[in-house]
Coordinates of N, CA and C in Angstrom, one line a residue:
M1 N 20.7 10.6 15.5 CA 19.8 10.9 14.3 C 18.6 10.0 14.5
I2 N 17.4 10.7 14.4 CA 16.2 10.0 14.6 C 15.5 9.9 13.3
P3 N 15.1 8.7 12.8 CA 14.4 8.5 11.5 C 13.0 9.2 11.6
P4 N 12.5 9.5 10.4 CA 11.2 10.2 10.4 C 10.0 9.4 11.0
T5 N 10.0 8.1 10.9 CA 9.0 7.3 11.5 C 9.6 6.2 12.4
V6 N 9.0 5.9 13.5 CA 9.4 4.9 14.4 C 8.7 3.6 14.0
S7 N 9.4 2.5 13.7 CA 8.8 1.3 13.3 C 9.2 0.2 14.3
L8 N 8.4 -0.9 14.3 CA 8.7 -2.1 15.1 C 9.8 -2.9 14.4
V9 N 10.1 -2.7 13.2 CA 11.2 -3.4 12.5 C 12.5 -2.8 13.0
K10 N 13.4 -3.7 13.3 CA 14.7 -3.3 13.8 C 15.7 -2.9 12.7
Y11 N 16.2 -1.7 12.8 CA 17.1 -1.1 11.7 C 18.5 -0.9 12.3
E12 N 19.5 -0.7 11.4 CA 20.8 -0.4 11.7 C 20.9 1.1 12.0
N13 N 22.0 1.6 12.4 CA 22.2 3.0 12.6 C 22.1 3.8 11.2
P14 N 21.6 5.0 11.2 CA 21.5 5.7 9.9 C 22.8 6.0 9.4
V15 N 22.9 6.1 8.0 CA 24.2 6.3 7.3 C 24.0 7.5 6.4
L16 N 24.9 8.5 6.5 CA 24.8 9.7 5.6 C 25.2 9.3 4.2
V17 N 24.3 9.6 3.2 CA 24.6 9.2 1.9 C 25.2 10.4 1.1
S18 N 24.5 11.6 1.2 CA 25.0 12.8 0.5 C 24.9 14.0 1.4
K19 N 25.7 15.0 1.1 CA 25.8 16.2 1.9 C 25.2 17.4 1.1
S20 N 25.2 18.6 1.7 CA 24.8 19.8 1.0 C 25.8 20.2 0.0
G21 N 25.6 21.3 -0.7 CA 26.5 21.8 -1.7 C 27.9 22.2 -1.2
A22 N 27.9 22.9 0.0 CA 29.2 23.3 0.6 C 30.0 22.1 1.0
D23 N 29.3 21.1 1.6 CA 30.0 20.0 2.1 C 30.6 19.2 0.9
K24 N 29.8 19.1 -0.2 CA 30.3 18.4 -1.4 C 31.5 19.1 -2.0
S25 N 31.5 20.5 -2.0 CA 32.7 21.2 -2.5 C 33.9 20.9 -1.7
A26 N 33.7 20.9 -0.4 CA 34.8 20.6 0.5 C 35.4 19.2 0.3
S27 N 34.4 18.3 0.2 CA 34.9 16.9 -0.1 C 35.6 16.8 -1.4
R28 N 35.1 17.5 -2.4 CA 35.8 17.5 -3.7 C 37.1 18.1 -3.7
R29 N 37.3 19.2 -3.0 CA 38.7 19.8 -2.8 C 39.6 18.9 -2.1
Q30 N 39.0 18.2 -1.1 CA 39.9 17.2 -0.3 C 40.3 16.1 -1.2
R31 N 39.4 15.6 -2.1 CA 39.8 14.5 -3.0 C 40.9 15.0 -4.0
N32 N 40.7 16.3 -4.4 CA 41.7 16.8 -5.4 C 43.1 16.9 -4.8
S33 N 43.1 17.4 -3.5 CA 44.4 17.5 -2.8 C 45.0 16.2 -2.6
I34 N 44.2 15.2 -2.3 CA 44.8 13.8 -2.1 C 45.3 13.3 -3.5
G35 N 44.6 13.7 -4.6 CA 45.0 13.2 -5.9 C 46.4 13.7 -6.3
D36 N 46.8 14.9 -5.8 CA 48.1 15.4 -6.1 C 49.3 14.6 -5.5
G37 N 49.0 13.9 -4.4 CA 50.1 13.2 -3.7 C 50.4 11.9 -4.4
P38 N 51.2 11.1 -3.8 CA 51.6 9.8 -4.4 C 50.4 8.8 -4.4
L39 N 50.3 7.9 -5.3 CA 49.3 7.0 -5.4 C 49.5 5.9 -4.4
P40 N 48.4 5.3 -3.9 CA 48.6 4.2 -2.9 C 49.0 2.9 -3.7
P41 N 49.7 2.0 -2.9 CA 50.1 0.8 -3.6 C 49.0 0.0 -4.1
V42 N 49.2 -0.6 -5.2 CA 48.1 -1.5 -5.8 C 48.4 -2.9 -5.4
T43 N 47.3 -3.5 -4.9 CA 47.4 -4.9 -4.5 C 46.7 -5.8 -5.5
S44 N 47.1 -7.0 -5.5 CA 46.6 -8.0 -6.5 C 45.2 -8.4 -6.1
P45 N 44.2 -8.4 -7.0 CA 42.9 -8.8 -6.7 C 42.8 -10.2 -6.2
A46 N 43.7 -11.1 -6.6 CA 43.6 -12.5 -6.2 C 44.0 -12.6 -4.8
A47 N 44.7 -11.6 -4.2 CA 45.1 -11.8 -2.8 C 44.0 -11.6 -1.8
K48 N 42.9 -10.9 -2.2 CA 41.8 -10.7 -1.2 C 40.5 -11.3 -1.8
L49 N 40.4 -12.5 -2.1 CA 39.2 -13.1 -2.6 C 38.3 -13.4 -1.3
P50 N 37.1 -13.0 -1.4 CA 36.2 -13.3 -0.2 C 35.9 -14.8 0.0
P51 N 35.9 -15.2 1.2 CA 35.6 -16.7 1.4 C 34.1 -17.0 1.1
V52 N 33.8 -18.3 1.1 CA 32.4 -18.8 0.8 C 31.4 -18.2 1.8
E53 N 31.8 -18.2 3.1 CA 30.9 -17.7 4.1 C 30.5 -16.3 3.9
A54 N 31.6 -15.5 3.5 CA 31.3 -14.1 3.3 C 30.3 -13.9 2.1
K55 N 30.5 -14.7 1.0 CA 29.5 -14.7 -0.1 C 28.1 -15.0 0.3
Q56 N 28.0 -16.1 1.2 CA 26.7 -16.5 1.6 C 26.1 -15.4 2.5
Q57 N 26.9 -14.7 3.3 CA 26.4 -13.6 4.1 C 26.0 -12.5 3.3
Q58 N 26.8 -12.2 2.2 CA 26.4 -11.1 1.4 C 25.1 -11.4 0.6
Q59 N 24.9 -12.6 0.2 CA 23.7 -13.0 -0.5 C 22.5 -12.9 0.4
A60 N 22.7 -13.3 1.7 CA 21.6 -13.2 2.6 C 21.2 -11.7 2.9
E61 N 22.3 -10.8 2.9 CA 22.0 -9.4 3.1 C 21.3 -8.8 1.9
D62 N 21.7 -9.3 0.7 CA 21.0 -8.8 -0.5 C 19.5 -9.3 -0.5
I63 N 19.3 -10.5 -0.1 CA 17.9 -11.0 -0.1 C 17.1 -10.2 0.9
L64 N 17.7 -9.9 2.1 CA 17.1 -9.1 3.1 C 16.8 -7.7 2.7
N65 N 17.7 -7.1 1.9 CA 17.5 -5.8 1.4 C 16.4 -5.7 0.3
S66 N 16.3 -6.8 -0.4 CA 15.3 -6.9 -1.4 C 13.9 -7.1 -0.8
I67 N 13.8 -7.8 0.3 CA 12.5 -8.0 1.0 C 12.2 -6.8 1.8
L68 N 13.1 -6.2 2.5 CA 12.9 -5.0 3.3 C 13.9 -3.9 2.9
P69 N 13.5 -3.1 1.9 CA 14.5 -2.2 1.3 C 14.8 -1.1 2.4
P70 N 16.0 -0.6 2.3 CA 16.4 0.5 3.2 C 15.5 1.7 3.0
R71 N 15.2 2.4 4.1 CA 14.4 3.6 4.1 C 15.3 4.8 4.0
E72 N 14.9 5.9 3.3 CA 15.7 7.1 3.1 C 14.8 8.3 3.5
W73 N 15.5 9.3 4.0 CA 14.9 10.6 4.3 C 15.9 11.7 4.2
Q74 N 15.4 12.9 4.1 CA 16.3 14.1 4.1 C 16.1 14.9 5.3
E75 N 17.2 15.5 5.8 CA 17.1 16.4 7.0 C 18.3 17.4 6.8
K76 N 17.8 18.7 6.8 CA 18.8 19.8 6.7 C 19.7 19.7 5.5
G77 N 19.0 19.3 4.3 CA 19.8 19.2 3.1 C 20.7 18.0 3.0
K78 N 20.6 17.0 3.9 CA 21.4 15.8 3.8 C 20.5 14.6 3.7
L79 N 21.0 13.7 2.9 CA 20.3 12.5 2.6 C 20.8 11.3 3.5
W80 N 19.9 10.8 4.3 CA 20.2 9.7 5.2 C 19.6 8.4 4.7
T81 N 20.2 7.3 4.9 CA 19.6 6.0 4.6 C 19.8 5.1 5.8
Q82 N 18.9 4.1 6.0 CA 18.9 3.2 7.1 C 18.5 1.8 6.7
A83 N 19.3 0.9 6.7 CA 19.0 -0.5 6.3 C 18.5 -1.3 7.5
V84 N 17.8 -2.4 7.3 CA 17.4 -3.3 8.3 C 18.6 -3.9 9.0
S85 N 18.4 -4.3 10.2 CA 19.4 -4.9 11.0 C 19.7 -6.3 10.5
K86 N 21.0 -6.7 10.5 CA 21.4 -8.0 10.0 C 21.7 -8.9 11.2
Q87 N 21.5 -8.4 12.4 CA 21.7 -9.2 13.6 C 20.6 -10.2 13.9
P88 N 21.0 -11.5 14.1 CA 20.0 -12.5 14.4 C 19.2 -12.2 15.6
A89 N 18.0 -12.6 15.6 CA 17.1 -12.4 16.8 C 17.1 -13.5 17.7
T90 N 17.0 -13.2 19.0 CA 16.9 -14.3 20.0 C 15.5 -14.4 20.6
R91 N 15.2 -15.3 21.5 CA 13.9 -15.4 22.1 C 13.5 -14.2 22.9
L92 N 14.5 -13.5 23.5 CA 14.3 -12.3 24.2 C 13.8 -11.2 23.3
D93 N 14.4 -11.2 22.1 CA 14.0 -10.1 21.1 C 12.5 -10.3 20.7
V94 N 12.1 -11.6 20.6 CA 10.7 -11.8 20.2 C 9.8 -11.4 21.3
V95 N 10.2 -11.7 22.6 CA 9.3 -11.3 23.7 C 9.2 -9.8 23.8
K96 N 10.4 -9.1 23.6 CA 10.3 -7.6 23.5 C 9.5 -7.1 22.4
L97 N 9.5 -7.8 21.3 CA 8.7 -7.4 20.1 C 7.2 -7.4 20.5
Q98 N 6.8 -8.5 21.1 CA 5.4 -8.6 21.5 C 5.0 -7.6 22.5
E99 N 5.9 -7.2 23.5 CA 5.6 -6.2 24.4 C 5.5 -4.8 23.7
Q100 N 6.4 -4.6 22.8 CA 6.3 -3.3 22.0 C 5.0 -3.2 21.2
L101 N 4.6 -4.4 20.7 CA 3.4 -4.4 19.9 C 2.2 -4.0 20.8
D102 N 2.1 -4.7 22.0 CA 1.0 -4.3 22.9 C 1.0 -2.9 23.3
L103 N 2.3 -2.4 23.6 CA 2.4 -1.0 24.0 C 1.9 0.0 22.9
K104 N 2.4 -0.3 21.6 CA 2.0 0.5 20.5 C 0.5 0.5 20.3
L105 N -0.1 -0.7 20.4 CA -1.6 -0.8 20.2 C -2.3 0.1 21.3
Q106 N -1.8 0.1 22.5 CA -2.4 0.9 23.5 C -2.2 2.4 23.3
Q107 N -0.9 2.7 23.0 CA -0.6 4.1 22.8 C -1.4 4.8 21.7
R108 N -1.5 4.1 20.5 CA -2.2 4.6 19.4 C -3.7 4.3 19.4
Q109 N -4.2 3.7 20.5 CA -5.6 3.5 20.6 C -6.2 2.7 19.5
A110 N -5.6 1.6 19.1 CA -6.1 0.8 18.0 C -7.3 0.0 18.5
R111 N -8.2 -0.2 17.5 CA -9.4 -1.0 17.8 C -9.1 -2.5 18.0
E112 N -9.8 -3.1 18.9 CA -9.5 -4.6 19.1 C -10.3 -5.4 18.1
T113 N -11.4 -4.9 17.5 CA -12.2 -5.6 16.5 C -12.5 -4.7 15.4
G114 N -13.0 -5.3 14.3 CA -13.4 -4.5 13.2 C -12.2 -4.0 12.3
I115 N -12.5 -3.1 11.4 CA -11.5 -2.6 10.5 C -10.7 -1.4 11.2
C116 N -9.4 -1.6 11.3 CA -8.6 -0.5 12.0 C -7.3 -0.4 11.3
P117 N -7.1 0.7 10.6 CA -5.8 0.9 9.8 C -4.6 0.9 10.8
V118 N -4.7 1.4 12.0 CA -3.6 1.5 12.9 C -3.2 0.1 13.3
R119 N -4.1 -0.8 13.6 CA -3.8 -2.1 14.0 C -3.2 -2.9 12.9
R120 N -3.7 -2.7 11.7 CA -3.2 -3.4 10.5 C -1.7 -2.9 10.2
E121 N -1.5 -1.6 10.4 CA -0.1 -1.1 10.2 C 0.9 -1.7 11.2
L122 N 0.5 -1.8 12.5 CA 1.4 -2.3 13.5 C 1.6 -3.8 13.3
Y123 N 0.6 -4.6 13.0 CA 0.8 -6.0 12.7 C 1.6 -6.2 11.5
G124 N 1.5 -5.3 10.5 CA 2.3 -5.5 9.3 C 3.8 -5.3 9.6
Q125 N 4.1 -4.3 10.5 CA 5.5 -4.1 10.9 C 6.0 -5.3 11.7
V126 N 5.2 -5.9 12.6 CA 5.6 -7.1 13.3 C 5.9 -8.2 12.3
F127 N 5.0 -8.4 11.3 CA 5.2 -9.5 10.3 C 6.5 -9.2 9.6
D128 N 6.8 -8.0 9.2 CA 8.1 -7.7 8.6 C 9.3 -8.0 9.5
E129 N 9.1 -7.7 10.7 CA 10.2 -8.0 11.7 C 10.4 -9.5 11.8
L130 N 9.3 -10.3 11.8 CA 9.5 -11.7 11.8 C 10.1 -12.3 10.5
I131 N 9.7 -11.6 9.4 CA 10.4 -12.0 8.1 C 11.9 -11.7 8.2
R132 N 12.3 -10.6 8.9 CA 13.7 -10.3 9.0 C 14.4 -11.4 9.8
H133 N 13.7 -11.9 10.9 CA 14.3 -12.9 11.8 C 14.6 -14.2 10.9
V134 N 13.5 -14.6 10.1 CA 13.6 -15.8 9.4 C 14.6 -15.7 8.2
T135 N 14.7 -14.5 7.6 CA 15.6 -14.3 6.4 C 17.0 -14.4 6.8
I136 N 17.4 -13.9 8.0 CA 18.8 -14.0 8.4 C 19.2 -15.4 8.5
N137 N 18.4 -16.3 9.0 CA 18.7 -17.7 9.1 C 18.6 -18.5 7.8
C138 N 17.5 -18.1 7.0 CA 17.3 -18.9 5.8 C 16.7 -17.9 4.8
G139 N 17.4 -17.5 3.8 CA 16.9 -16.6 2.8 C 15.7 -17.1 2.0
E140 N 15.7 -18.4 1.7 CA 14.6 -18.9 0.9 C 13.3 -18.8 1.7
R141 N 13.3 -19.1 3.0 CA 12.1 -19.0 3.8 C 11.6 -17.5 3.8
G142 N 12.6 -16.6 3.9 CA 12.3 -15.2 3.9 C 11.6 -14.8 2.6
L143 N 12.1 -15.3 1.4 CA 11.4 -15.0 0.1 C 10.0 -15.6 0.1
L144 N 9.8 -16.8 0.7 CA 8.5 -17.4 0.7 C 7.5 -16.5 1.6
L145 N 8.0 -16.1 2.7 CA 7.2 -15.3 3.6 C 6.9 -13.9 2.9
M146 N 7.9 -13.4 2.1 CA 7.6 -12.2 1.4 C 6.5 -12.4 0.4
R147 N 6.4 -13.5 -0.3 CA 5.3 -13.8 -1.2 C 4.0 -13.9 -0.5
I148 N 4.0 -14.5 0.7 CA 2.8 -14.5 1.5 C 2.4 -13.1 1.9
R149 N 3.3 -12.3 2.4 CA 3.0 -11.0 2.8 C 2.4 -10.1 1.6
D150 N 3.1 -10.3 0.5 CA 2.6 -9.5 -0.7 C 1.2 -10.0 -1.1
E151 N 0.9 -11.3 -1.0 CA -0.4 -11.8 -1.3 C -1.5 -11.3 -0.4
I152 N -1.1 -11.3 0.9 CA -2.0 -10.7 1.9 C -2.3 -9.3 1.6
R153 N -1.3 -8.5 1.3 CA -1.5 -7.1 1.1 C -2.4 -6.9 -0.2
M154 N -2.1 -7.7 -1.2 CA -2.9 -7.6 -2.4 C -4.4 -7.9 -2.2
T155 N -4.6 -9.0 -1.3 CA -6.0 -9.3 -1.0 C -6.7 -8.2 -0.2
I156 N -6.0 -7.7 0.7 CA -6.5 -6.6 1.5 C -6.8 -5.4 0.6
A157 N -5.9 -5.1 -0.3 CA -6.1 -3.9 -1.2 C -7.4 -4.2 -2.1
A158 N -7.5 -5.5 -2.5 CA -8.7 -5.8 -3.3 C -10.0 -5.6 -2.5
Y159 N -10.0 -6.1 -1.3 CA -11.1 -5.9 -0.4 C -11.4 -4.5 -0.1
Q160 N -10.3 -3.7 0.0 CA -10.5 -2.3 0.3 C -11.2 -1.6 -1.0
T161 N -10.7 -1.9 -2.2 CA -11.3 -1.4 -3.4 C -12.7 -1.8 -3.5
L162 N -13.0 -3.1 -3.2 CA -14.4 -3.5 -3.3 C -15.3 -2.8 -2.3
Y163 N -14.7 -2.6 -1.1 CA -15.5 -1.8 0.0 C -15.7 -0.4 -0.5
E164 N -14.7 0.3 -1.0 CA -14.9 1.6 -1.5 C -15.9 1.7 -2.6
S165 N -15.8 0.8 -3.6 CA -16.8 0.8 -4.7 C -18.2 0.5 -4.2
S166 N -18.3 -0.4 -3.2 CA -19.7 -0.7 -2.6 C -20.2 0.5 -1.9
V167 N -19.3 1.2 -1.2 CA -19.8 2.4 -0.5 C -20.2 3.5 -1.5
A168 N -19.5 3.7 -2.6 CA -19.9 4.6 -3.6 C -21.2 4.2 -4.3
F169 N -21.3 2.9 -4.5 CA -22.6 2.4 -5.1 C -23.7 2.7 -4.2
G170 N -23.5 2.4 -2.9 CA -24.6 2.7 -1.9 C -25.0 4.1 -1.8
M171 N -23.9 5.0 -1.9 CA -24.2 6.4 -1.9 C -25.0 6.9 -3.1
R172 N -24.6 6.3 -4.3 CA -25.4 6.6 -5.5 C -26.8 6.2 -5.4
K173 N -27.0 5.0 -4.9 CA -28.4 4.4 -4.7 C -29.2 5.3 -3.7
A174 N -28.5 5.7 -2.6 CA -29.2 6.5 -1.6 C -29.6 7.9 -2.2
L175 N -28.7 8.5 -3.0 CA -29.1 9.7 -3.7 C -30.2 9.5 -4.7
Q176 N -30.1 8.4 -5.5 CA -31.2 8.1 -6.4 C -32.5 7.9 -5.7
A177 N -32.5 7.2 -4.5 CA -33.7 7.0 -3.8 C -34.2 8.3 -3.2
E178 N -33.3 9.1 -2.7 CA -33.7 10.4 -2.2 C -34.4 11.3 -3.3
Q179 N -33.7 11.3 -4.5 CA -34.3 12.0 -5.6 C -35.7 11.4 -6.0
G180 N -35.7 10.1 -6.1 CA -37.0 9.4 -6.4 C -38.1 9.6 -5.3
K181 N -37.6 9.8 -4.1 CA -38.6 10.1 -3.0 C -39.2 11.4 -3.2
A182 N -38.3 12.4 -3.6 CA -38.9 13.8 -3.8 C -39.8 13.8 -5.0
D183 N -39.5 13.1 -6.1 CA -40.4 13.0 -7.2 C -41.7 12.3 -6.8
M184 N -41.6 11.2 -6.0 CA -42.8 10.5 -5.6 C -43.7 11.4 -4.7
E185 N -43.0 12.2 -3.8 CA -43.8 13.1 -3.0 C -44.5 14.1 -3.8
Q186 N -43.8 14.7 -4.8 CA -44.5 15.6 -5.7 C -45.6 15.0 -6.5
M187 N -45.4 13.8 -6.9 CA -46.5 13.1 -7.6 C -47.7 12.8 -6.7
I188 N -47.4 12.5 -5.4 CA -48.5 12.3 -4.5 C -49.3 13.6 -4.3
L189 N -48.6 14.7 -4.2 CA -49.2 16.0 -4.0 C -50.1 16.3 -5.2
D190 N -49.5 16.1 -6.4 CA -50.3 16.3 -7.7 C -51.6 15.4 -7.7
L191 N -51.4 14.2 -7.3 CA -52.6 13.3 -7.3 C -53.6 13.7 -6.3
Q192 N -53.1 14.1 -5.1 CA -54.1 14.6 -4.1 C -54.8 15.9 -4.6
A193 N -54.1 16.8 -5.3 CA -54.8 18.0 -5.8 C -55.8 17.6 -6.9
E194 N -55.4 16.6 -7.7 CA -56.3 16.1 -8.8 C -57.5 15.4 -8.1
K195 N -57.3 14.7 -7.0 CA -58.4 14.0 -6.3 C -59.4 15.0 -5.8
K196 N -58.8 16.1 -5.2 CA -59.7 17.2 -4.7 C -60.5 17.8 -5.8
G197 N -59.9 18.0 -6.9 CA -60.6 18.6 -8.0 C -61.7 17.7 -8.5
L198 N -61.4 16.4 -8.6 CA -62.4 15.4 -9.0 C -63.5 15.3 -8.0
E199 N -63.2 15.4 -6.7 CA -64.2 15.4 -5.7 C -65.2 16.6 -5.8
V200 N -64.6 17.7 -6.1 CA -65.5 18.9 -6.3 C -66.4 18.7 -7.5
Q201 N -65.8 18.2 -8.6 CA -66.6 17.9 -9.8 C -67.7 16.9 -9.5
L202 N -67.3 15.8 -8.7 CA -68.3 14.8 -8.3 C -69.4 15.4 -7.5
A203 N -69.1 16.3 -6.5 CA -70.1 16.9 -5.7 C -71.0 17.8 -6.6
A204 N -70.5 18.5 -7.5 CA -71.3 19.3 -8.4 C -72.2 18.5 -9.3
A205 N -71.6 17.3 -9.8 CA -72.4 16.4 -10.6 C -73.6 15.8 -9.8
K206 N -73.3 15.4 -8.5 CA -74.3 14.9 -7.6 C -75.4 15.9 -7.4
A207 N -75.0 17.2 -7.1 CA -76.0 18.2 -6.9 C -76.9 18.5 -8.1
Q208 N -76.2 18.4 -9.3 CA -77.0 18.6 -10.5 C -77.9 17.4 -10.7
C209 N -77.4 16.2 -10.4 CA -78.3 15.1 -10.6 C -79.5 15.1 -9.6
D210 N -79.2 15.5 -8.4 CA -80.3 15.6 -7.4 C -81.3 16.7 -7.9
E211 N -80.8 17.8 -8.4 CA -81.7 18.8 -8.9 C -82.6 18.3 -10.1
V212 N -81.9 17.6 -11.0 CA -82.7 17.0 -12.1 C -83.7 16.0 -11.6
E213 N -83.3 15.2 -10.6 CA -84.3 14.2 -10.1 C -85.5 14.9 -9.4
R214 N -85.1 16.0 -8.6 CA -86.2 16.7 -8.0 C -87.2 17.3 -9.0
R215 N -86.6 18.0 -10.0 CA -87.5 18.5 -11.0 C -88.3 17.5 -11.8
E216 N -87.6 16.4 -12.0 CA -88.4 15.3 -12.8 C -89.4 14.7 -11.9
T217 N -89.2 14.6 -10.6 CA -90.2 14.1 -9.6 C -91.4 15.1 -9.6
E218 N -91.0 16.4 -9.5 CA -92.1 17.4 -9.5 C -92.9 17.4 -10.8
R219 N -92.2 17.2 -11.9 CA -92.9 17.2 -13.2 C -93.8 16.0 -13.3
R220 N -93.3 14.8 -12.8 CA -94.2 13.6 -12.8 C -95.4 13.8 -11.9
A221 N -95.1 14.4 -10.8 CA -96.3 14.6 -9.8 C -97.3 15.6 -10.4
V222 N -96.8 16.6 -11.1 CA -97.8 17.5 -11.7 C -98.6 16.8 -12.8
E223 N -97.9 16.1 -13.7 CA -98.5 15.3 -14.7 C -99.5 14.3 -14.2
Q224 N -99.1 13.7 -13.1 CA -100.0 12.7 -12.5 C -101.2 13.3 -11.9
R225 N -101.1 14.5 -11.3 CA -102.3 15.2 -10.8 C -103.2 15.6 -12.0
K226 N -102.5 16.1 -13.1 CA -103.3 16.5 -14.3 C -104.0 15.3 -14.9
H227 N -103.3 14.2 -14.9 CA -103.9 13.0 -15.5 C -105.1 12.5 -14.7
E228 N -104.9 12.6 -13.4 CA -106.0 12.2 -12.5 C -107.2 13.2 -12.6
E229 N -106.9 14.4 -12.7 CA -108.0 15.4 -12.9 C -108.7 15.2 -14.2
E230 N -108.0 14.9 -15.3 CA -108.6 14.7 -16.6 C -109.4 13.4 -16.5
L231 N -108.9 12.4 -15.8 CA -109.6 11.1 -15.7 C -110.9 11.4 -14.9
Q232 N -110.8 12.1 -13.8 CA -112.1 12.4 -13.1 C -113.1 13.2 -13.9
L233 N -112.5 14.1 -14.7 CA -113.4 14.9 -15.6 C -114.1 14.0 -16.6
H234 N -113.3 13.1 -17.2 CA -113.9 12.2 -18.2 C -114.9 11.3 -17.5
K235 N -114.6 10.9 -16.3 CA -115.6 10.0 -15.6 C -116.9 10.7 -15.4
R236 N -116.8 12.0 -14.9 CA -118.0 12.8 -14.6 C -118.8 13.0 -15.9
T237 N -118.0 13.4 -17.0 CA -118.6 13.6 -18.3 C -119.3 12.3 -18.7
N238 N -118.7 11.2 -18.6 CA -119.3 10.0 -19.0 C -120.5 9.7 -18.2
Q239 N -120.4 10.0 -16.9 CA -121.6 9.7 -16.0 C -122.8 10.6 -16.4
Q240 N -122.4 11.8 -16.7 CA -123.5 12.8 -17.1 C -124.1 12.3 -18.4
L241 N -123.3 12.0 -19.4 CA -123.8 11.5 -20.7 C -124.6 10.2 -20.5
K242 N -124.2 9.4 -19.6 CA -124.9 8.2 -19.4 C -126.3 8.5 -18.7
S243 N -126.3 9.4 -17.8 CA -127.5 9.8 -17.1 C -128.5 10.4 -18.2
Q244 N -128.0 11.3 -19.0 CA -128.8 11.9 -20.0 C -129.3 10.9 -21.0
L245 N -128.4 9.9 -21.3 CA -128.9 8.9 -22.3 C -130.0 8.1 -21.6
E246 N -129.9 7.8 -20.4 CA -130.9 6.9 -19.7 C -132.2 7.7 -19.6
S247 N -132.1 9.1 -19.3 CA -133.3 9.9 -19.2 C -134.0 10.0 -20.5
I248 N -133.2 10.0 -21.6 CA -133.8 10.1 -22.9 C -134.5 8.8 -23.3
L249 N -133.9 7.7 -22.9 CA -134.4 6.4 -23.3 C -135.5 5.9 -22.4
A250 N -135.7 6.5 -21.2 CA -136.7 6.0 -20.3 C -138.1 6.3 -20.8
P251 N -138.6 7.5 -21.2 CA -139.9 7.7 -21.7 C -140.3 6.8 -22.8
S252 N -139.4 6.6 -23.7 CA -139.7 5.7 -24.9 C -140.1 4.3 -24.4
K253 N -139.5 3.9 -23.4 CA -139.8 2.5 -22.9 C -141.2 2.5 -22.3
K254 N -141.7 3.6 -21.7 CA -143.0 3.6 -21.1 C -144.1 3.5 -22.2

C-alpha cells in the first residue's frame, strides 16, 4: 500500500481502519456467528496491569501522535491510516535523511535562494522528522520543538499575508497610476488644443493690432502733411499780407 504523498518523515506501515459496505456486512455476520458460541473466559483486570515502562512508552507515543498526527486517506472505498514511526533514529538514519533531502531538492528543482515553496515544504518535513527523533527520547523536548515549529509557521504565514497584501496594494497603486496617467494625458491633449486656439487668437489679435497701427500711422502722416501744407499756406499768406502792408506804408513815409 502506497500513501498518497511521499514524505521525508518516517511512518509505520499503513493500517486499514474501515472497509466498504460488503466487507462491513461480512464482518458483522462473522461477529454475529461468533456471538452465538460460548463466551471467552473472563480474566481479572488486576492480573494484567501494564508496567511503568509501558505507561511511559504509551505516553511518549501519545505525545508523538499529538505532535505529528497520523495521516489518513481513502482508496477503493477503504479508509487507511498511517502513524509516524516509533522506532528511535540512529546516526545512520540522520545521514540518510540528509541524503534524501538533497535528492528531493534536486528532483523537485527547488531554488537555492529566495522564496521557494518546494524548499520550504521539504525543510519542514525534515524538521518534523527531527522532532520525531527527539520526541521518542524525550517527550518534553518534542513539545518544545513543536512550539518552535508552530511559531515559525505562524511567522511565515504572517509574512506571506503581509507580502500578499503588499502585492495587492502595489497592484491597486499601479492601476490608479495607470488611470491617472490616462487622465493626465487627456488633460495634456486638452491643454495643447486650448494652447493652439489661444495662439490663433493671439495671431489674429496681433494682425489686428498691426492693422490698427498701420492705419493710425497713415492717418498721422496724412494729418502731418495737411498740417504742414496749412502752415506753409499761412506763412505765404502772412508774407503776402506783410508785403502788402509794407507797400502801403512805404509811400506815406516818403
